[in-house]
Amino acid sequence: MAMKKARWTTSLMGATALATVLQLPQSAHAASPSDTATSKLKKTETSSVTIKNHNPEPISAAKRNALKQSVEAPKSRSENVVVTGTLFRDPNTTSSSEITHITRKDMQQRGLKTVNDLVQQLSSNGAGNLTSQWASGGGFAPGGSAPSLRGLSTDSTLVLIDGQRGSYYPLADDGERDFVDTTWIPMSILEGMDVLQDGGSATYGADAVAGVINFRTRNEIKGFEGNAEGGLTQRGDQGHQRLYATFGHGDLANDGYNFYINSEYQQDDSLYYRQLQSPYNSGDLTSLGGSNGNTNTLLPGTNQFNTNFTGATTTALVRPAVNGSGVGGYNLLNSSAGCGSNQTGVSGYGFSTNYPNSFTNACSQNAMRYKQVAPDLRRISATAHLTANVTDQSQLIAMFNWSQARTITTGTPASYGSYTQDELAGNSPTILPWELSNGQLNPNDPYAAQHQDAQVVGLFNQIPVTTDTSNNFRGSVRYTGWSHSNWGSDWNYNADFVGMNTLLNQVQTGQPYISHLTAAIADGSYNFVDPSKNSRSEMNYVLPANTINARSQEYSGQVGLSKGLFKLPGGMAKLAIGANWRYESVNDPNANPIDTSNYANQWASYNPVSQIGHRWVESGFYEANLPVVKQFVVDTSGRYDHYSEGFSHFSPKVGFQFKPVKQFTLRGTFNRGFRVPSFAETGGQTEGFTPVTYDTSNPAVQAWMASHGNSAYVQSGNYLGLMSVGNPHLRPEISTSYTVGPVIKPTNWMTLSFEYYYIKKDHYITTGILNPNQYFNSWIENGGSNSGEPSGITVVPGPKDSNYPNALAAPGYVEGEYINAKSMMTDGFDMSIDAHARLPGFLHNIMWYSKGQATFVRRFNQVNPDGTTYRYAGTLGPYQSVSSSGTPRWRANWANTFSYKGLAVTPTVYYTSGYKTVADDSGIASAGSNGLYSHSCAYSLGMNQANGPNYPTQCRVKGFWDVDLTVNYQMNKRWSIYANVYNLLGFRSPLDYATYGGYLYNSSWSQKGVIMRSFQFGVNVSL
């Protein structure tokens, strides 16, 4: 290597001398220190240039041109690296598509510490994005996070690492959509993130309908790098810690290899609503015009219970029971112990609507006592990375990652009176027999001596905990190189392989197993009077842990070949071809399967969601780049994918760049893409819930409510089930999209871009349950018959009203298959600015860097099979399918860094516009004769109180602003320190009464507004 180093030094001297002769910029011939990925290749090429005369005499123009060509010749052998959105591995390639680049420097300057932070700040990240906070709100995929470009959901955004796919998260989003989790990806090894903001199916295949997010890892790290970071919210109620260490050895330029190892640790503590400021910390919303929704409260100024909010607490209540139904008022089961901690005693009349004159002694409790804002999240990772120049013309890159992400979510204790999720079995009301199965009096029944049964109401004294631990194992290898060619340009080739397994262990505790609870009631083994006296074995019997082990796999091999074929007036025409073979599978077993021999052999509440499947995918693809003239370049590509399930699709794409002057470029793309149905959509099942709205103007519904004494059992706002089941006859979604817009460079220090985008999905896959409230009301109107329901829709009755057992039961859930809707489309505009300059005058030593982007959603429409159209833009829709995150029309961010010597200060402004609290898919309104739903405020969704009805409504949610501040100071070459202040100005989340993704706020857009200010401090070291 010493000899090669000497040749390198000599050749640089020669190149410098020749640059002087030709009066050319030296940087055009010498590799910069950052160009280490293929520096060994460049050394060989440059060393072929030798200069014998360092004091040259005048030379002819022909000789000067010959010498100039001999120096520039190596430029044709460009770096063989992954470039997002193209098959050509040339870093100088320009794209017809809009691509957003976030560099390591951007991440540091803006205080973006996790991959989830990176994707959530994108202005194009829209409705249906999956955040870790949503896990606390009852999401189907706790522990997972994923972006949703253009609001087309997590299954239409393809996530890559170094251009390679990863395995799906084993738990599907909403039990339906497969996605690649971003939580596990270690941040400290990333070089940057590229976001292709139009369809990428022609290059990458399925799932790239809305765009592609590619995380690029660092190719070389030398020496030691370390970081220690801590943080706290302004109330001191949520902590944060982060550590990482990296050690690398070898210099690609001199040694021909680099190997580094990395380990990263991060812990973010949980946060609860009870820790927040008003009104988020309580169920009492009287200050907002709502009700006191805390459990068991009196109507203001009376001794009457508010029956909309009566219920169970961890202090058990009891009353006599006759023929399986409770009679009269309630009293504390253990009156000597009184109300439990964090509860207050309350007494009054009307606790039970069928016994309005009976007196009840109960306990009142904050309805938000157990609700969680953010889960406990811990991530640990280890990485080994090798880059080696195998020959002067080829390079090998290999990487292995292991990452463990553990998420802990908690919930409200389970009720004694519980039902299985499918409501096939239950024990509500909970009746304590006066005589036990062994013939003895029941010590839990205070009326046993009188041979009187009792009804008990309460919550178990165990907080439900769900722990999701995903272990991600990923190995990848890439071999790239070039070979000399006597025609066109050199051959470039690559062969890649990646394998990834995600093993998910989910443990759920705190929910009763119905048959075990029934047995414990019958033999008196569970102590309801003093639950603290129950042994651990008894608790484990009644509330056994539920454990599943799910797994997903991804194995992919790919080969590619590219070459310049011939010269056109604008440059070399290039062609790339390749092939890919891929295997993917998911095995997510049912956590709560039905035992047909005994329906009570199930847990209460756990969703019987599952998906199991596997498939092979074979693909062939190409790309051609045609610089017709210097001012006009055309790029065309296509990919054919065949799935072992029988799906096949060809995805073409055409792009152009027109650059009449250096200050202006017009670019555009047209492409077709596709998404295959997920395993859950073809053969799985999942159940969600929606608040019901009963049609009180319908006489049949009025009579039905009266038959139940107009009790809480029949009030609007109760959550009913939506059971979506797989449909093996689904067709793939087919997308058509195009973009067009200018890139303007008015000065050499500023670039502006504007782009119109349009994406339409045909055969859009969605649940067939389009208007649940209409189905529920029709079922009641028809006396519990499904004769009036659309084809494929079945309403299933829920448990009977214990107070009115002979009346028609309330609907329990509606069942429907997934369907291919007619279409979904969205369009809008993207804008961006990128600038850097020195400040004027006496501030000229301060450098200014500015980067901003904004997205405006013009339309976001779904056309249904019945011809009706959901219009989501500017509303809370989609409501049913994506946690009611809504579709704000505007999202924007703008970061400005001011750098002076070792100091850099970066304020970043984020904005999300407001939206109306209507949602066409909520079932509140019916479509008009034109097939459209009214967006009148009369159809606004009501307040989602902690328990009870929706009341009142608001017409519009305000926009949310956030300003983050990051200060970095480089103390010396080895040490730097930094501080981050998030939500610097303390903006509060705008109140959103209607969303169910968060309590009174939208967790997708304004999470920082409930946390308020938070602070992080850290130190970096490089040795």
mmCIF file of N, CA and C in Angstrom, residues 403-474:
data_model
loop_
_atom_site.group_PDB
_atom_site.id
_atom_site.type_symbol
_atom_site.label_atom_id
_atom_site.label_comp_id
_atom_site.label_asym_id
_atom_site.label_seq_id
_atom_site.Cartn_x
_atom_site.Cartn_y
_atom_site.Cartn_z
ATOM 1 N N SER A 403 -31.497 -5.090 16.331
ATOM 2 C CA SER A 403 -32.125 -4.005 17.082
ATOM 3 C C SER A 403 -33.326 -4.557 17.826
ATOM 4 N N GLN A 404 -33.442 -4.158 19.061
ATOM 5 C CA GLN A 404 -34.588 -4.554 19.875
ATOM 6 C C GLN A 404 -35.357 -3.301 20.283
ATOM 7 N N ALA A 405 -36.626 -3.302 19.985
ATOM 8 C CA ALA A 405 -37.506 -2.206 20.388
ATOM 9 C C ALA A 405 -38.573 -2.763 21.318
ATOM 10 N N ARG A 406 -38.642 -2.218 22.533
ATOM 11 C CA ARG A 406 -39.624 -2.666 23.507
ATOM 12 C C ARG A 406 -40.571 -1.516 23.832
ATOM 13 N N THR A 407 -41.856 -1.771 23.666
ATOM 14 C CA THR A 407 -42.880 -0.768 23.943
ATOM 15 C C THR A 407 -43.826 -1.301 25.006
ATOM 16 N N ILE A 408 -44.067 -0.490 26.040
ATOM 17 C CA ILE A 408 -44.981 -0.883 27.117
ATOM 18 C C ILE A 408 -46.131 0.114 27.157
ATOM 19 N N THR A 409 -47.321 -0.404 26.956
ATOM 20 C CA THR A 409 -48.525 0.420 27.054
ATOM 21 C C THR A 409 -49.397 -0.119 28.179
ATOM 22 N N THR A 410 -50.152 0.758 28.794
ATOM 23 C CA THR A 410 -51.048 0.370 29.884
ATOM 24 C C THR A 410 -52.451 0.875 29.601
ATOM 25 N N GLY A 411 -53.418 0.357 30.340
ATOM 26 C CA GLY A 411 -54.799 0.754 30.131
ATOM 27 C C GLY A 411 -55.590 0.788 31.425
ATOM 28 N N THR A 412 -56.872 1.021 31.293
ATOM 29 C CA THR A 412 -57.776 1.048 32.438
ATOM 30 C C THR A 412 -58.044 -0.384 32.897
ATOM 31 N N PRO A 413 -58.060 -0.633 34.207
ATOM 32 C CA PRO A 413 -58.345 -1.993 34.690
ATOM 33 C C PRO A 413 -59.636 -2.546 34.111
ATOM 34 N N ALA A 414 -59.642 -3.851 33.907
ATOM 35 C CA ALA A 414 -60.791 -4.531 33.317
ATOM 36 C C ALA A 414 -61.944 -4.599 34.309
ATOM 37 N N SER A 415 -63.140 -4.646 33.773
ATOM 38 C CA SER A 415 -64.349 -4.716 34.590
ATOM 39 C C SER A 415 -64.659 -6.156 34.980
ATOM 40 N N TYR A 416 -65.286 -6.312 36.146
ATOM 41 C CA TYR A 416 -65.767 -7.646 36.533
ATOM 42 C C TYR A 416 -66.727 -8.190 35.479
ATOM 43 N N GLY A 417 -67.588 -7.305 35.025
ATOM 44 C CA GLY A 417 -68.555 -7.698 33.999
ATOM 45 C C GLY A 417 -67.943 -7.525 32.628
ATOM 46 N N SER A 418 -67.464 -8.604 32.034
ATOM 47 C CA SER A 418 -66.706 -8.518 30.792
ATOM 48 C C SER A 418 -67.281 -9.455 29.743
ATOM 49 N N TYR A 419 -66.973 -9.122 28.502
ATOM 50 C CA TYR A 419 -67.350 -9.950 27.372
ATOM 51 C C TYR A 419 -66.119 -10.194 26.509
ATOM 52 N N THR A 420 -66.146 -11.305 25.788
ATOM 53 C CA THR A 420 -65.103 -11.519 24.801
ATOM 54 C C THR A 420 -65.265 -10.486 23.693
ATOM 55 N N GLN A 421 -64.201 -10.305 22.915
ATOM 56 C CA GLN A 421 -64.231 -9.274 21.877
ATOM 57 C C GLN A 421 -65.360 -9.528 20.881
ATOM 58 N N ASP A 422 -65.601 -10.790 20.544
ATOM 59 C CA ASP A 422 -66.682 -11.102 19.613
ATOM 60 C C ASP A 422 -68.033 -11.224 20.312
ATOM 61 N N GLU A 423 -68.043 -11.036 21.640
ATOM 62 C CA GLU A 423 -69.260 -11.009 22.448
ATOM 63 C C GLU A 423 -70.053 -12.306 22.366
ATOM 64 N N LEU A 424 -69.356 -13.417 22.172
ATOM 65 C CA LEU A 424 -70.021 -14.719 22.180
ATOM 66 C C LEU A 424 -70.211 -15.244 23.586
ATOM 67 N N ALA A 425 -69.426 -14.718 24.522
ATOM 68 C CA ALA A 425 -69.537 -15.173 25.913
ATOM 69 C C ALA A 425 -69.176 -14.016 26.835
ATOM 70 N N GLY A 426 -69.725 -14.061 28.055
ATOM 71 C CA GLY A 426 -69.419 -13.015 29.012
ATOM 72 C C GLY A 426 -70.036 -13.305 30.361
ATOM 73 N N ASN A 427 -69.791 -12.405 31.287
ATOM 74 C CA ASN A 427 -70.371 -12.577 32.622
ATOM 75 C C ASN A 427 -70.854 -11.227 33.152
ATOM 76 N N SER A 428 -71.610 -10.551 32.294
ATOM 77 C CA SER A 428 -72.196 -9.282 32.699
ATOM 78 C C SER A 428 -73.713 -9.401 32.570
ATOM 79 N N PRO A 429 -74.459 -9.082 33.629
ATOM 80 C CA PRO A 429 -73.962 -8.619 34.927
ATOM 81 C C PRO A 429 -73.267 -9.736 35.702
ATOM 82 N N THR A 430 -72.393 -9.335 36.611
ATOM 83 C CA THR A 430 -71.644 -10.296 37.424
ATOM 84 C C THR A 430 -72.464 -10.630 38.673
ATOM 85 N N ILE A 431 -72.971 -11.837 38.700
ATOM 86 C CA ILE A 431 -73.840 -12.274 39.795
ATOM 87 C C ILE A 431 -73.048 -13.192 40.730
ATOM 88 N N LEU A 432 -73.030 -12.835 42.004
ATOM 89 C CA LEU A 432 -72.381 -13.651 43.031
ATOM 90 C C LEU A 432 -73.446 -14.555 43.656
ATOM 91 N N PRO A 433 -73.356 -15.869 43.487
ATOM 92 C CA PRO A 433 -74.378 -16.761 44.068
ATOM 93 C C PRO A 433 -74.243 -16.810 45.590
ATOM 94 N N TRP A 434 -75.363 -16.906 46.270
ATOM 95 C CA TRP A 434 -75.294 -16.966 47.735
ATOM 96 C C TRP A 434 -74.691 -18.287 48.204
ATOM 97 N N GLU A 435 -74.807 -19.317 47.361
ATOM 98 C CA GLU A 435 -74.269 -20.619 47.717
ATOM 99 C C GLU A 435 -73.161 -20.999 46.746
ATOM 100 N N LEU A 436 -71.997 -21.366 47.286
ATOM 101 C CA LEU A 436 -70.868 -21.768 46.458
ATOM 102 C C LEU A 436 -71.058 -23.184 45.933
ATOM 103 N N SER A 437 -70.212 -23.553 45.005
ATOM 104 C CA SER A 437 -70.313 -24.875 44.387
ATOM 105 C C SER A 437 -70.102 -25.999 45.396
ATOM 106 N N ASN A 438 -69.435 -25.701 46.533
ATOM 107 C CA ASN A 438 -69.230 -26.730 47.574
ATOM 108 C C ASN A 438 -70.333 -26.734 48.620
ATOM 109 N N GLY A 439 -71.380 -25.927 48.408
ATOM 110 C CA GLY A 439 -72.501 -25.891 49.316
ATOM 111 C C GLY A 439 -72.380 -24.887 50.436
ATOM 112 N N GLN A 440 -71.244 -24.195 50.561
ATOM 113 C CA GLN A 440 -71.054 -23.210 51.621
ATOM 114 C C GLN A 440 -71.607 -21.846 51.198
ATOM 115 N N LEU A 441 -71.856 -21.003 52.215
ATOM 116 C CA LEU A 441 -72.279 -19.623 51.927
ATOM 117 C C LEU A 441 -71.125 -18.862 51.289
ATOM 118 N N ASN A 442 -71.479 -17.974 50.385
ATOM 119 C CA ASN A 442 -70.477 -17.214 49.641
ATOM 120 C C ASN A 442 -69.984 -16.038 50.490
ATOM 121 N N PRO A 443 -68.703 -16.010 50.870
ATOM 122 C CA PRO A 443 -68.218 -14.905 51.703
ATOM 123 C C PRO A 443 -68.172 -13.576 50.945
ATOM 124 N N ASN A 444 -68.244 -13.603 49.613
ATOM 125 C CA ASN A 444 -68.243 -12.372 48.835
ATOM 126 C C ASN A 444 -69.625 -11.723 48.767
ATOM 127 N N ASP A 445 -70.665 -12.505 49.096
ATOM 128 C CA ASP A 445 -72.039 -12.037 48.979
ATOM 129 C C ASP A 445 -72.534 -11.570 50.353
ATOM 130 N N PRO A 446 -72.746 -10.266 50.551
ATOM 131 C CA PRO A 446 -73.198 -9.788 51.869
ATOM 132 C C PRO A 446 -74.622 -10.220 52.204
ATOM 133 N N TYR A 447 -75.377 -10.750 51.213
ATOM 134 C CA TYR A 447 -76.763 -11.162 51.449
ATOM 135 C C TYR A 447 -76.889 -12.679 51.497
ATOM 136 N N ALA A 448 -75.743 -13.376 51.570
ATOM 137 C CA ALA A 448 -75.771 -14.845 51.501
ATOM 138 C C ALA A 448 -76.562 -15.452 52.652
ATOM 139 N N ALA A 449 -76.491 -14.849 53.831
ATOM 140 C CA ALA A 449 -77.211 -15.408 54.986
ATOM 141 C C ALA A 449 -78.711 -15.412 54.750
ATOM 142 N N GLN A 450 -79.202 -14.505 53.914
ATOM 143 C CA GLN A 450 -80.629 -14.452 53.590
ATOM 144 C C GLN A 450 -80.943 -15.255 52.322
ATOM 145 N N HIS A 451 -79.927 -16.028 51.869
ATOM 146 C CA HIS A 451 -80.068 -16.813 50.638
ATOM 147 C C HIS A 451 -80.421 -15.911 49.453
ATOM 148 N N GLN A 452 -79.731 -14.777 49.405
ATOM 149 C CA GLN A 452 -79.977 -13.772 48.375
ATOM 150 C C GLN A 452 -78.707 -13.604 47.532
ATOM 151 N N ASP A 453 -78.856 -13.765 46.205
ATOM 152 C CA ASP A 453 -77.717 -13.497 45.319
ATOM 153 C C ASP A 453 -77.383 -12.008 45.323
ATOM 154 N N ALA A 454 -76.215 -11.672 44.793
ATOM 155 C CA ALA A 454 -75.785 -10.273 44.733
ATOM 156 C C ALA A 454 -75.198 -9.961 43.357
ATOM 157 N N GLN A 455 -75.399 -8.734 42.936
ATOM 158 C CA GLN A 455 -74.718 -8.238 41.732
ATOM 159 C C GLN A 455 -73.564 -7.350 42.172
ATOM 160 N N VAL A 456 -72.370 -7.618 41.667
ATOM 161 C CA VAL A 456 -71.198 -6.839 42.010
ATOM 162 C C VAL A 456 -70.708 -6.089 40.776
ATOM 163 N N VAL A 457 -70.292 -4.854 40.991
ATOM 164 C CA VAL A 457 -69.765 -3.999 39.918
ATOM 165 C C VAL A 457 -68.422 -3.444 40.365
ATOM 166 N N GLY A 458 -67.434 -3.545 39.536
ATOM 167 C CA GLY A 458 -66.125 -3.012 39.909
ATOM 168 C C GLY A 458 -65.077 -3.300 38.861
ATOM 169 N N LEU A 459 -63.890 -2.791 39.114
ATOM 170 C CA LEU A 459 -62.729 -3.027 38.254
ATOM 171 C C LEU A 459 -61.702 -3.855 39.027
ATOM 172 N N PHE A 460 -61.030 -4.734 38.324
ATOM 173 C CA PHE A 460 -59.954 -5.493 38.955
ATOM 174 C C PHE A 460 -58.834 -4.551 39.384
ATOM 175 N N ASN A 461 -58.145 -4.934 40.441
ATOM 176 C CA ASN A 461 -57.083 -4.077 40.962
ATOM 177 C C ASN A 461 -55.739 -4.397 40.306
ATOM 178 N N GLN A 462 -55.772 -4.663 39.014
ATOM 179 C CA GLN A 462 -54.544 -4.897 38.254
ATOM 180 C C GLN A 462 -54.605 -4.094 36.966
ATOM 181 N N ILE A 463 -53.598 -3.273 36.740
ATOM 182 C CA ILE A 463 -53.554 -2.439 35.540
ATOM 183 C C ILE A 463 -53.149 -3.301 34.352
ATOM 184 N N PRO A 464 -53.924 -3.313 33.287
ATOM 185 C CA PRO A 464 -53.543 -4.079 32.091
ATOM 186 C C PRO A 464 -52.260 -3.519 31.473
ATOM 187 N N VAL A 465 -51.363 -4.390 31.126
ATOM 188 C CA VAL A 465 -50.085 -4.006 30.531
ATOM 189 C C VAL A 465 -49.863 -4.822 29.267
ATOM 190 N N THR A 466 -49.494 -4.148 28.205
ATOM 191 C CA THR A 466 -49.109 -4.820 26.962
ATOM 192 C C THR A 466 -47.651 -4.500 26.682
ATOM 193 N N THR A 467 -46.834 -5.539 26.596
ATOM 194 C CA THR A 467 -45.410 -5.370 26.318
ATOM 195 C C THR A 467 -45.106 -5.998 24.964
ATOM 196 N N ASP A 468 -44.707 -5.165 24.026
ATOM 197 C CA ASP A 468 -44.331 -5.627 22.697
ATOM 198 C C ASP A 468 -42.823 -5.487 22.545
ATOM 199 N N THR A 469 -42.155 -6.599 22.312
ATOM 200 C CA THR A 469 -40.705 -6.604 22.144
ATOM 201 C C THR A 469 -40.381 -7.177 20.778
ATOM 202 N N SER A 470 -39.874 -6.333 19.904
ATOM 203 C CA SER A 470 -39.501 -6.792 18.564
ATOM 204 C C SER A 470 -37.984 -6.893 18.479
ATOM 205 N N ASN A 471 -37.518 -8.048 18.040
ATOM 206 C CA ASN A 471 -36.106 -8.258 17.767
ATOM 207 C C ASN A 471 -35.930 -8.340 16.258
ATOM 208 N N ASN A 472 -35.139 -7.419 15.746
ATOM 209 C CA ASN A 472 -34.943 -7.310 14.307
ATOM 210 C C ASN A 472 -33.525 -7.735 13.950
ATOM 211 N N PHE A 473 -33.421 -8.716 13.065
ATOM 212 C CA PHE A 473 -32.130 -9.208 12.601
ATOM 213 C C PHE A 473 -32.061 -8.963 11.092
ATOM 214 N N ARG A 474 -31.059 -8.195 10.701
ATOM 215 C CA ARG A 474 -30.941 -7.857 9.268
ATOM 216 C C ARG A 474 -29.494 -7.998 8.811
#
